[in-house]
XYZ file of C-alpha atoms in Angstrom:
322
model
C 52.824 88.129 110.383
C 53.957 91.366 109.251
C 57.187 90.814 109.588
C 57.277 87.982 108.096
C 55.979 89.737 105.220
C 59.019 92.636 105.374
C 61.356 89.775 104.883
C 60.087 88.345 102.181
C 59.505 91.705 100.701
C 63.753 91.759 100.654
C 64.609 88.591 99.822
C 62.496 89.207 96.631
C 64.666 92.344 96.606
C 67.678 90.390 97.272
C 67.149 87.934 94.740
C 66.710 90.747 91.877
C 69.996 92.509 92.383
C 70.540 94.714 88.943
C 73.438 93.472 88.223
C 75.996 93.915 84.593
C 75.392 91.038 82.090
C 78.235 89.726 80.135
C 77.515 86.736 77.466
C 80.750 85.247 78.075
C 81.346 85.731 81.739
C 77.201 85.938 82.888
C 76.027 88.634 84.892
C 78.523 90.088 87.458
C 79.049 88.511 91.325
C 79.847 91.514 92.989
C 76.413 92.976 94.837
C 75.709 89.291 96.294
C 79.439 88.572 97.218
C 79.404 92.783 98.807
C 76.226 91.290 100.980
C 77.891 88.571 101.837
C 80.697 90.122 103.374
C 78.444 92.677 105.542
C 76.821 89.794 106.988
C 80.265 88.413 107.858
C 81.084 92.225 109.189
C 78.148 91.514 111.270
C 78.799 88.174 112.591
C 82.273 88.844 113.733
C 81.201 92.370 115.040
C 82.670 94.413 113.121
C 79.623 96.215 111.906
C 77.463 97.183 114.622
C 75.243 99.866 112.493
C 72.966 99.924 109.060
C 75.545 103.408 108.434
C 78.522 101.042 106.879
C 81.396 102.556 106.389
C 84.346 101.218 103.615
C 86.865 99.800 106.076
C 89.716 97.199 105.650
C 87.653 94.464 107.612
C 84.929 95.275 104.814
C 86.922 95.089 101.745
C 88.955 92.217 102.777
C 85.775 89.980 103.056
C 84.956 90.533 99.853
C 88.174 89.458 98.437
C 88.471 86.107 100.580
C 84.841 85.682 99.869
C 85.685 85.898 96.350
C 88.287 83.831 96.107
C 86.518 81.047 97.529
C 83.073 81.458 95.527
C 83.288 83.168 92.498
C 84.656 81.203 89.642
C 84.309 83.437 86.561
C 86.732 86.014 85.064
C 85.259 89.132 86.308
C 87.017 91.696 87.897
C 87.245 91.665 91.497
C 86.691 95.402 92.424
C 84.956 96.590 95.731
C 84.064 100.082 94.490
C 81.839 98.851 91.722
C 78.995 97.453 94.157
C 79.534 99.746 97.504
C 78.755 102.349 94.291
C 76.076 100.758 92.541
C 74.272 98.824 95.116
C 72.110 102.516 95.524
C 69.877 101.480 92.658
C 69.215 98.462 94.578
C 66.328 100.692 96.831
C 67.835 99.859 100.255
C 71.261 101.548 100.064
C 71.913 105.079 100.106
C 75.235 106.525 99.910
C 76.379 109.633 101.937
C 79.052 111.819 100.506
C 81.934 113.159 102.114
C 81.603 116.343 103.706
C 78.149 116.825 102.077
C 79.945 117.247 98.370
C 78.201 116.043 95.594
C 77.924 112.353 94.431
C 79.378 111.057 91.249
C 76.958 109.755 88.936
C 79.482 106.859 88.086
C 82.651 105.766 90.193
C 84.944 103.241 89.147
C 88.317 103.506 91.148
C 88.547 102.349 94.795
C 90.372 105.893 95.308
C 87.618 107.367 94.178
C 84.727 105.357 95.708
C 87.209 106.538 99.554
C 87.489 110.196 98.444
C 84.133 110.807 97.240
C 81.598 108.364 99.697
C 81.722 108.512 103.442
C 79.429 105.672 104.044
C 76.471 104.405 103.258
C 72.898 103.575 104.846
C 71.391 100.578 104.804
C 67.281 100.062 105.082
C 66.950 99.640 108.979
C 64.898 97.437 109.033
C 66.172 95.144 106.453
C 69.659 95.740 108.799
C 67.506 94.816 112.047
C 66.793 91.677 109.740
C 70.527 91.168 109.138
C 71.372 91.559 113.573
C 68.483 88.685 113.867
C 70.473 85.402 113.872
C 67.380 83.249 112.313
C 66.469 86.122 109.762
C 70.371 86.518 108.803
C 70.387 82.796 108.149
C 67.611 82.820 106.380
C 68.962 85.828 103.892
C 72.592 84.281 103.770
C 70.998 81.152 102.575
C 68.995 83.054 99.914
C 71.950 84.631 98.483
C 74.221 81.863 98.058
C 71.476 79.353 96.545
C 70.111 82.102 94.029
C 73.762 83.567 93.415
C 76.386 80.484 93.869
C 74.113 77.927 93.872
C 77.573 75.516 92.565
C 79.958 76.952 95.164
C 78.602 77.782 98.433
C 79.542 74.842 100.203
C 83.173 76.705 99.804
C 82.378 79.361 101.839
C 81.696 77.038 104.821
C 83.462 74.223 104.252
C 87.439 76.152 103.532
C 89.473 78.244 105.646
C 90.470 82.148 105.693
C 93.016 80.882 103.056
C 93.212 84.457 101.894
C 93.652 86.228 105.124
C 95.647 83.894 106.699
C 98.401 84.189 103.614
C 98.130 88.410 104.141
C 98.516 87.932 107.737
C 101.611 85.223 107.383
C 103.166 87.972 105.132
C 102.690 90.801 107.557
C 103.918 88.594 110.664
C 106.533 86.618 109.042
C 107.951 88.175 105.603
C 111.617 90.290 106.022
C 111.690 93.487 104.487
C 113.016 92.963 101.387
C 110.764 90.485 100.327
C 107.348 91.775 101.385
C 108.528 95.190 99.243
C 109.471 92.420 96.480
C 105.801 91.044 96.565
C 104.059 94.683 96.767
C 106.258 95.856 93.462
C 105.273 91.906 91.760
C 101.600 92.820 92.769
C 101.753 96.789 91.486
C 102.862 95.590 87.939
C 100.711 92.534 87.965
C 97.672 94.378 89.132
C 95.081 97.175 87.623
C 95.441 100.502 89.447
C 91.882 99.856 91.438
C 92.827 96.406 92.179
C 96.332 97.391 93.419
C 95.003 100.535 95.873
C 92.155 97.694 97.078
C 95.258 95.636 98.193
C 97.276 98.267 99.658
C 94.596 99.102 101.908
C 93.982 95.552 102.949
C 97.387 95.075 103.998
C 97.737 98.098 105.924
C 94.201 97.255 107.265
C 95.917 93.643 108.814
C 98.885 95.458 109.937
C 96.950 97.980 111.844
C 95.120 94.644 113.283
C 98.125 92.469 114.226
C 100.595 95.340 115.910
C 98.370 96.312 118.600
C 97.897 92.342 119.238
C 101.408 91.749 119.562
C 101.778 94.217 121.970
C 98.897 92.828 123.899
C 96.702 96.564 123.202
C 99.150 98.689 125.105
C 101.437 101.373 124.124
C 104.676 100.633 123.719
C 105.797 103.788 125.532
C 103.502 104.990 127.967
C 102.374 101.307 129.100
C 98.791 102.299 128.383
C 96.348 99.390 127.897
C 92.677 99.824 127.349
C 89.900 97.385 126.510
C 87.045 98.060 124.994
C 83.716 96.356 125.381
C 82.811 97.353 121.551
C 85.189 96.181 118.661
C 87.293 99.300 118.618
C 90.994 99.665 118.987
C 92.352 102.569 121.164
C 96.274 102.248 120.663
C 97.434 103.020 117.023
C 99.786 100.778 114.966
C 102.228 103.183 114.265
C 104.605 102.732 111.031
C 108.282 103.420 111.362
C 109.217 104.541 108.897
C 106.685 105.490 106.363
C 104.659 103.192 103.916
C 104.822 105.532 101.124
C 108.734 105.136 101.816
C 109.564 101.637 102.550
C 106.205 99.573 101.530
C 106.931 98.018 104.226
C 103.791 96.318 106.403
C 106.054 93.582 108.152
C 106.212 93.741 112.042
C 109.473 94.953 112.172
C 108.479 98.272 110.795
C 105.644 98.744 113.395
C 105.434 99.954 116.672
C 101.934 100.189 118.977
C 101.490 103.737 120.407
C 97.894 105.881 121.462
C 97.415 108.406 119.360
C 98.607 111.813 120.639
C 102.058 109.660 121.330
C 101.791 108.164 117.619
C 101.933 111.763 116.070
C 104.601 113.253 118.185
C 106.614 109.582 116.654
C 105.418 111.374 113.513
C 106.541 114.682 113.484
C 109.946 113.890 114.830
C 109.463 115.093 118.660
C 110.293 111.032 120.099
C 112.255 108.775 118.900
C 113.987 105.367 120.227
C 117.467 104.372 120.389
C 119.684 101.096 120.329
C 118.575 100.053 123.704
C 115.037 100.770 122.492
C 114.602 103.362 125.323
C 113.192 106.804 124.274
C 114.963 109.860 123.115
C 112.733 113.302 123.625
C 113.377 116.267 121.311
C 114.841 119.720 123.029
C 112.827 121.475 120.202
C 109.413 121.404 121.788
C 108.287 123.160 125.388
C 106.215 121.530 128.109
C 104.271 122.876 130.868
C 104.055 121.035 133.949
C 101.509 118.254 133.492
C 101.014 114.260 134.871
C 100.686 113.522 131.046
C 104.129 115.050 130.097
C 105.989 113.517 127.066
C 109.537 114.035 129.485
C 108.275 111.221 132.438
C 108.675 108.868 129.586
C 112.662 110.364 128.709
C 114.947 107.023 129.123
C 112.368 104.315 129.264
C 112.617 101.519 127.488
C 109.541 101.117 125.200
C 107.566 97.528 125.808
C 108.209 94.470 123.277
C 106.304 91.631 122.072
C 107.090 88.781 123.804
C 108.108 86.780 120.795
C 111.451 88.619 119.559
C 110.646 87.923 115.763
C 108.457 90.201 116.563
C 110.541 92.783 117.560
C 109.994 96.247 115.472
C 113.908 96.230 114.029
C 116.412 98.510 114.895
C 117.291 99.858 110.993
C 114.060 101.449 111.296
C 114.664 103.104 114.334
C 117.760 104.490 112.809
C 116.553 105.596 110.186
C 113.957 107.659 112.063
C 116.214 109.047 114.299
C 118.236 110.556 110.994
C 115.377 111.239 108.930
C 112.616 112.431 111.382
C 114.237 113.646 114.781
C 114.475 116.922 116.096
C 117.462 116.884 117.854
């Protein structure tokens, strides 16, 4: 009985979210969309704790759900609800390094700079972990805030997600870079920051998949029992220079080899073989990088997903320390 009363209390709170009101556009949909994205993250296994971090998966889910059920012309903004849910009684923000939390945050960059994570009430999160009470809460949010479009959430595919994934996997470098510049010119700064963050998240997710979650150099492969990735998606040519999140600019590496690659201590030659810089000294160890010199890297099964030699050529010329 006590559990039912507590669930009823949260259902009441969730129907009374404090939202900006506009005579023309109506009440802001951002907070309920974020809560639905959190529910989706729990269902997918991306969110396993009531301490909820800003992640590419959560932002992507927010944008995907928004594209399906929001029909007003409100500006899509992830930072606003993540920050402002603190006024609804079940959401506590934690700042980075214990620093001061600003009174307002409007940009995505500002949110990531100031906020480490948000802590949801443990009792509410426990209700979301339970499949039965989770469905009750999800239905309540959809029925109350999106009665006319709720069916789109269950009946439609992940069109937005699939579109971005297709661009990362199948666009050539120039087409992708042109798309990024087009988005930069059309989108507000905060929206563009979110877009790049999400695209980079898809890159980080898809590259290790193509290598079967295996390091291309060492061959190390570890499967975790939780939703955790233990190899990195490494940009061969940094995104800040290339604007390129496509598969031809990616390779799967362990964190240590990723750092060595970024610092120019190792590179890959025209035959996809490992080159080592002579400018660092290693002591005898079974983990020494020297063991990989001359080794051909592991490559995806599909040749269309091979890292491009033009990117490795850039890395050899601009990063590698001979």
